[in-house]
C-alpha atoms as an extended CHARMM CRD file, in Angstrom:
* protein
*
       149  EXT
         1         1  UNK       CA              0.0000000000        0.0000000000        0.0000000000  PROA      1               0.0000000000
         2         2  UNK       CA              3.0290000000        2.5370000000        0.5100000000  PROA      2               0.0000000000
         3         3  UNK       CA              4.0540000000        1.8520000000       -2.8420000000  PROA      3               0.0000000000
         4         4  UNK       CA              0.9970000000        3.1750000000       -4.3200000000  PROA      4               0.0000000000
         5         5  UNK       CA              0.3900000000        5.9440000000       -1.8540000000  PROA      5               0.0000000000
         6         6  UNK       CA              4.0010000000        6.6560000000       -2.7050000000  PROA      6               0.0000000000
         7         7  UNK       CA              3.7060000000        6.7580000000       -6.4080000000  PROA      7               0.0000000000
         8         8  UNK       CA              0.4440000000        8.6760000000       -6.5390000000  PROA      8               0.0000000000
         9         9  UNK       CA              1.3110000000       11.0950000000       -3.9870000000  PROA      9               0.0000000000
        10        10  UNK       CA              1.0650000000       14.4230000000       -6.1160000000  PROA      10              0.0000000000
        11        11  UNK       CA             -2.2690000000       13.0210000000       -6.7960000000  PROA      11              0.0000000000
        12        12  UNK       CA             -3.5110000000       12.7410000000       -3.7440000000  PROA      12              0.0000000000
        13        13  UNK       CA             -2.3170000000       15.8310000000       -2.0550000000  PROA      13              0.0000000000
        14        14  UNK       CA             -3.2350000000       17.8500000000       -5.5990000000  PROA      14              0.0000000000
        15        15  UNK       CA             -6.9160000000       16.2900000000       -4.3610000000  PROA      15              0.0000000000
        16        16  UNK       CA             -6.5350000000       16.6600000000       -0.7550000000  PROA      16              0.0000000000
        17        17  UNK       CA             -5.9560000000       20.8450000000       -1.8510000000  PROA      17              0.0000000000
        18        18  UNK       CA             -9.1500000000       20.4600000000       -4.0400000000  PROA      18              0.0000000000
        19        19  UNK       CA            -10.5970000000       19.1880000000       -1.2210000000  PROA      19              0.0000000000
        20        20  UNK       CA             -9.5800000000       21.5880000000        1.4750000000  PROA      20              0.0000000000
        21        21  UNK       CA            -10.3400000000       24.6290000000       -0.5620000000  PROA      21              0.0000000000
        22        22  UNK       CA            -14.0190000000       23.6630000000       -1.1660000000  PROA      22              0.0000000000
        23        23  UNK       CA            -14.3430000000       22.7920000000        2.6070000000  PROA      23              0.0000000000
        24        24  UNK       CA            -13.4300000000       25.7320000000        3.7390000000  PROA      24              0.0000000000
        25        25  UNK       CA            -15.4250000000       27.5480000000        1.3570000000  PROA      25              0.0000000000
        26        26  UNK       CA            -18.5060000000       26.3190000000        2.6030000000  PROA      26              0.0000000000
        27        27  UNK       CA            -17.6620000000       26.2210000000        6.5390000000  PROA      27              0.0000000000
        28        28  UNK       CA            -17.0640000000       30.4200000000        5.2460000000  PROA      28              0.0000000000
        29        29  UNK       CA            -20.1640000000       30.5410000000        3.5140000000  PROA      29              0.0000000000
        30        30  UNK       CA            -22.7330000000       28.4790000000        5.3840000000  PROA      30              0.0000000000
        31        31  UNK       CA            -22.4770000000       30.7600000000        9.0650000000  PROA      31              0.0000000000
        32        32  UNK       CA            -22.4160000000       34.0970000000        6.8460000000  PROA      32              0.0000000000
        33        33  UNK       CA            -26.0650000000       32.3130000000        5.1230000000  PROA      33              0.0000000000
        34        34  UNK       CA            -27.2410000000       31.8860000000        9.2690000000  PROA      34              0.0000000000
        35        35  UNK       CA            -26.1260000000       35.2500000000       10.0290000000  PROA      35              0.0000000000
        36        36  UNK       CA            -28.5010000000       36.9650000000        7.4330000000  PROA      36              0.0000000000
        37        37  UNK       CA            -31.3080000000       34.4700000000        8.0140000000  PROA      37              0.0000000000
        38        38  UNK       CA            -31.1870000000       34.7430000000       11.9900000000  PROA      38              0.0000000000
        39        39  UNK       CA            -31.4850000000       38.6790000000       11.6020000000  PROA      39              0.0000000000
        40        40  UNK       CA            -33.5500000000       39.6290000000        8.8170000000  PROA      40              0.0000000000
        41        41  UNK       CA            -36.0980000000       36.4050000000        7.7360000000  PROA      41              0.0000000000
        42        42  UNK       CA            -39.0970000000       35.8380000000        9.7500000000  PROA      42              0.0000000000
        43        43  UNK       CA            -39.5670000000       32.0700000000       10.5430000000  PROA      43              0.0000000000
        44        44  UNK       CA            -42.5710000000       30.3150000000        7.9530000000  PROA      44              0.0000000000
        45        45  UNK       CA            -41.9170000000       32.7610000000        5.4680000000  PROA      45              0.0000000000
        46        46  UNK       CA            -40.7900000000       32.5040000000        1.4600000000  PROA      46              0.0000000000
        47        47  UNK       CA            -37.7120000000       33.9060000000        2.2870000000  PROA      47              0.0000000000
        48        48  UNK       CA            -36.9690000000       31.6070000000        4.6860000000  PROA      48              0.0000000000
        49        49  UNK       CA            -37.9230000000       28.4500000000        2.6650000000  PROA      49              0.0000000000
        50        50  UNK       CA            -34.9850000000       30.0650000000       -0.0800000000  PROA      50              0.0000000000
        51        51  UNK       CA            -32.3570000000       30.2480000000        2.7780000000  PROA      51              0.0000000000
        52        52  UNK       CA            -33.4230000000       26.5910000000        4.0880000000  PROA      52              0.0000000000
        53        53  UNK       CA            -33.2700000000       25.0490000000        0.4490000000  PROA      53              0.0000000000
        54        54  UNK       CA            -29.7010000000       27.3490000000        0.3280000000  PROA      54              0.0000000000
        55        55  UNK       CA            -28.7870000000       26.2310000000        3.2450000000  PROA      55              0.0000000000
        56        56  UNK       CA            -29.3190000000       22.6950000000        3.0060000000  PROA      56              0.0000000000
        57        57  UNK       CA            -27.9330000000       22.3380000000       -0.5090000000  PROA      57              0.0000000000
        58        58  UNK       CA            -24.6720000000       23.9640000000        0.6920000000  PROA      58              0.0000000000
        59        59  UNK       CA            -24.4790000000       21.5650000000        3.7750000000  PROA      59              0.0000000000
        60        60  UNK       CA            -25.5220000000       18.7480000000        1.4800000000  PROA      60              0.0000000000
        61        61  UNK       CA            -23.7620000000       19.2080000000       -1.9490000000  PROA      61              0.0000000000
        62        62  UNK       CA            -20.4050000000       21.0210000000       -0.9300000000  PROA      62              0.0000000000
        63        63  UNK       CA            -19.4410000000       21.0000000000        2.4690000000  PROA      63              0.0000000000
        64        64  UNK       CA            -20.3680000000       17.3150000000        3.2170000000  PROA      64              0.0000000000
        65        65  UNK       CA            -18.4710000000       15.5770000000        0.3640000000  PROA      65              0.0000000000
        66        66  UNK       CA            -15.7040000000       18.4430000000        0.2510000000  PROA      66              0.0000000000
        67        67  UNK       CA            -15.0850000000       17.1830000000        4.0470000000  PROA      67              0.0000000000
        68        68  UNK       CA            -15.1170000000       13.5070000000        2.8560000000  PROA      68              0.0000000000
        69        69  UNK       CA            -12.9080000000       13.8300000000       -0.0220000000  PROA      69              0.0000000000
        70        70  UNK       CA            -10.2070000000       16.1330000000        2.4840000000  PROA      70              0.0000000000
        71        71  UNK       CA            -10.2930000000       13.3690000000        5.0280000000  PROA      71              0.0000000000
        72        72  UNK       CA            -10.0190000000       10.5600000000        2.4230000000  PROA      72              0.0000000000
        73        73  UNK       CA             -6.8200000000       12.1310000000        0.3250000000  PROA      73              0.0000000000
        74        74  UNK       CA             -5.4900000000       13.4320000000        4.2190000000  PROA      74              0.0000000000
        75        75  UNK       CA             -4.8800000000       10.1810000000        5.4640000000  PROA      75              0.0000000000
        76        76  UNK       CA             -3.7450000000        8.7660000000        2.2400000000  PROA      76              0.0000000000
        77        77  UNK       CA             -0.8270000000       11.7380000000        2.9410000000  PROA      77              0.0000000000
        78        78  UNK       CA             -0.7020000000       10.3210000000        6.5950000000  PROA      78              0.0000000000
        79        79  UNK       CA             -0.1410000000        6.8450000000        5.0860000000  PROA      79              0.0000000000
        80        80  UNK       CA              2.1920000000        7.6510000000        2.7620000000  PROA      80              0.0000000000
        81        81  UNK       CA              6.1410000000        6.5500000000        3.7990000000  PROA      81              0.0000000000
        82        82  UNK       CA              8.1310000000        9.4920000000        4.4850000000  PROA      82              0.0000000000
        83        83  UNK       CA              5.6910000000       12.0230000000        4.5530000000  PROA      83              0.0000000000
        84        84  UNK       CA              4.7600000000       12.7360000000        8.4150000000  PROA      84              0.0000000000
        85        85  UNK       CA              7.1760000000       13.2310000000       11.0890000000  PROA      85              0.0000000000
        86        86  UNK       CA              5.4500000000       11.9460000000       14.2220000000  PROA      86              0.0000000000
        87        87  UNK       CA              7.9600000000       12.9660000000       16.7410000000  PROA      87              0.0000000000
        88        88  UNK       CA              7.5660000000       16.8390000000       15.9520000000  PROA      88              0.0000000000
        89        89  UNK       CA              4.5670000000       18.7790000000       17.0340000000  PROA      89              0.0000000000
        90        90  UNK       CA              2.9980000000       20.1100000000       13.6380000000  PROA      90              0.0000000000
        91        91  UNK       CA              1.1320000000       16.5970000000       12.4290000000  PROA      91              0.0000000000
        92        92  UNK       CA             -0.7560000000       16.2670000000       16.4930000000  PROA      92              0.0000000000
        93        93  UNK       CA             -1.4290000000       20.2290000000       15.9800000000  PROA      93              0.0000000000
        94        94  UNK       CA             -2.9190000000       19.7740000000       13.0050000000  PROA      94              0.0000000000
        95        95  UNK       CA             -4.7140000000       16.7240000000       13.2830000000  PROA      95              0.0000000000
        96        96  UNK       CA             -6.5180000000       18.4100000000       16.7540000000  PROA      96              0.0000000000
        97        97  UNK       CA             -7.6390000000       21.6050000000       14.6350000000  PROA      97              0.0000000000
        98        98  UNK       CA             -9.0170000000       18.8350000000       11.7000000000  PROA      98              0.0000000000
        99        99  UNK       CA            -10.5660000000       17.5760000000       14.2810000000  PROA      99              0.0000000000
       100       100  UNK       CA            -12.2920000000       20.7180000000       15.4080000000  PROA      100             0.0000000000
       101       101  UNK       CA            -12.7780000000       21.8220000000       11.9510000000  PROA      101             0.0000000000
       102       102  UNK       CA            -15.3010000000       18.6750000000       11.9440000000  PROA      102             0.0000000000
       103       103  UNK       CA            -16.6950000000       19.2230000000       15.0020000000  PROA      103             0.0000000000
       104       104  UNK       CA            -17.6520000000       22.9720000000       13.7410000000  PROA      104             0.0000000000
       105       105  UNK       CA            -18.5920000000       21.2870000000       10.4560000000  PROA      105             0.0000000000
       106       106  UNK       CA            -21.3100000000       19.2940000000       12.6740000000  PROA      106             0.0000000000
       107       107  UNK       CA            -22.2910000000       22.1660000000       15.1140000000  PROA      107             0.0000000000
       108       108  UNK       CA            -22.8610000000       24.0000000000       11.5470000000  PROA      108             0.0000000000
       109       109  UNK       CA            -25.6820000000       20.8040000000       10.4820000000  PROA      109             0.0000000000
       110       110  UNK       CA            -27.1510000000       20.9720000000       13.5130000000  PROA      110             0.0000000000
       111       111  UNK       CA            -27.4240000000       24.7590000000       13.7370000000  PROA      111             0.0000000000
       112       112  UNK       CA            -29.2820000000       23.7650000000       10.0180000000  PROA      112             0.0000000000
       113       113  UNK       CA            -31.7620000000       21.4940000000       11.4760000000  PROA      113             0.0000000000
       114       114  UNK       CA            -32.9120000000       23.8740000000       13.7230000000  PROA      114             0.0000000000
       115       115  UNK       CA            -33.5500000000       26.5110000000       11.3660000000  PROA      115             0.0000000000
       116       116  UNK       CA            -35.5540000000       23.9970000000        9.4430000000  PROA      116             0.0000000000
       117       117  UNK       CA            -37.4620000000       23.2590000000       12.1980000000  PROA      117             0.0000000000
       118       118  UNK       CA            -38.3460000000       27.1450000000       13.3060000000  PROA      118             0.0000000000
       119       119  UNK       CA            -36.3770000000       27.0450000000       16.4330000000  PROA      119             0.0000000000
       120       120  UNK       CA            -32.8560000000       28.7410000000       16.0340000000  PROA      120             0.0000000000
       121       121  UNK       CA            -31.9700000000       30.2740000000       19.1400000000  PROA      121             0.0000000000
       122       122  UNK       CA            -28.9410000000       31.7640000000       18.0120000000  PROA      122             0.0000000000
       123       123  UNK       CA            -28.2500000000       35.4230000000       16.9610000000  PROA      123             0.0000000000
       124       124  UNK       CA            -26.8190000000       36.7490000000       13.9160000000  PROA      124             0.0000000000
       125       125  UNK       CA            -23.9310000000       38.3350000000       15.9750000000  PROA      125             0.0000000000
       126       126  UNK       CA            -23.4820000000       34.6340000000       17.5690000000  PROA      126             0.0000000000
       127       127  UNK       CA            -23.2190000000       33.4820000000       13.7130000000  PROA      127             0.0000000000
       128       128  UNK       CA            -20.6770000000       36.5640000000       12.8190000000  PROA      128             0.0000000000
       129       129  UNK       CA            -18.4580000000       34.9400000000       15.7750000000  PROA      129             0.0000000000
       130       130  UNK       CA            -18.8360000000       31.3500000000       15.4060000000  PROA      130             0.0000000000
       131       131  UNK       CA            -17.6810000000       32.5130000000       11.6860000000  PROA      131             0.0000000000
       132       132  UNK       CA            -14.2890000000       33.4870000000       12.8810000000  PROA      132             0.0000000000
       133       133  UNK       CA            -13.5330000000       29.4050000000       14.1000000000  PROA      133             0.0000000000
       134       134  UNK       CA            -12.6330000000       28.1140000000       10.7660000000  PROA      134             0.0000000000
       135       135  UNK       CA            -10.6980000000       31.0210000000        9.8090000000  PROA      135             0.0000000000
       136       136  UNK       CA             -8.5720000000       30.5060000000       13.0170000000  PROA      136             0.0000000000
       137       137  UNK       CA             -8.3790000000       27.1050000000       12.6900000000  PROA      137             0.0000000000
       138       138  UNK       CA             -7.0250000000       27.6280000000        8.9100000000  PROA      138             0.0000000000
       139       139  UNK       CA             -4.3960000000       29.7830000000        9.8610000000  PROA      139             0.0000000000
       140       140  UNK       CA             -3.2580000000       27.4110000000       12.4620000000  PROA      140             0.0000000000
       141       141  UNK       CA             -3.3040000000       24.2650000000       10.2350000000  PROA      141             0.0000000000
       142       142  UNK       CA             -1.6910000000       26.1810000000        7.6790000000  PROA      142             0.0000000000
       143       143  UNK       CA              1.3180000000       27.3050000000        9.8510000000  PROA      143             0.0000000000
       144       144  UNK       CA              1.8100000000       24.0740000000       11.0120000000  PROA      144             0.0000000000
       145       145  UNK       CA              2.1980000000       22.3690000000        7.9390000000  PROA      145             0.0000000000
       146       146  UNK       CA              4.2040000000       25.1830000000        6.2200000000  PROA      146             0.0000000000
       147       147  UNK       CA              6.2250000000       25.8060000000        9.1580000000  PROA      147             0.0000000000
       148       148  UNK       CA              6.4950000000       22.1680000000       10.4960000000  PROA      148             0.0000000000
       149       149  UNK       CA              7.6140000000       23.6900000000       13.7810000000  PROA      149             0.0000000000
């Protein structure tokens, strides 16, 4: 199996990019669609049917497979020979923020759900701040594999 990781490994981190890019895009996107929809659509209305069917196709069409494929092609980078150094810091750093990057990724379908069902509790400024987790957790995995510290 290292030999193919190994031999397809600009592939698979060429895809992992692909991946990552269209992740994040969505975990930018889908908060920024709750922060408009907590603060100026009333609940039952047209407007709020749009931002549901927005909002779900988002969740659905982009940032669930984009989150798939970057976990797929990730550990096939993990797996490949030679290309994580497990005695320095920068792979357990950045496997903790992919972790929380999920975790938001979840929080962000649940916070879904409840809009479809009428009952967000949450306020747009909530949504403007929970928008800022991704972006911190970007820079962070970023630095830590550019960096390798």
């Amino acid at each position: 199996m290292g030999d193919f990781l190994a031999s397809y490994y600009p592939w698979i981190k060429a895809l992992h990019v692909i991946s990552v890019i269209a992740w994040m895009a969505g975990l930018f996107y889908l908060p920024r669609l709750f922060v408009y929809h907590a603060e100026q659509v009333a609940a039952g209305s047209p407007t709020d049917a749009m931002f549901q069917v927005m909002e779900r196709r988002l969740l659905k069409a982009i940032i669930n497979p984009a989150s798939i494929a970057t976990w797929v092609f990730g550990l096939g980078l993990v797996f490949t020979p030679g290309i994580v150094d497990w005695t320095a810091i920068w792979p357990w750093i950045k496997a903790a923020c992919v972790i929380a990057m999920t975790v938001f990724h979840h929080w962000l379908g649940r916070r879904r759900k409840d809009f479809a069902a009428g009952k967000n509790a949450i306020s747009g400024r909530q949504y403007r701040m929970m928008n800022e987790v991704p972006t911190l957790l970007m820079v962070i995995i970023v630095i830590s594999v550019i960096v390798k510290f």
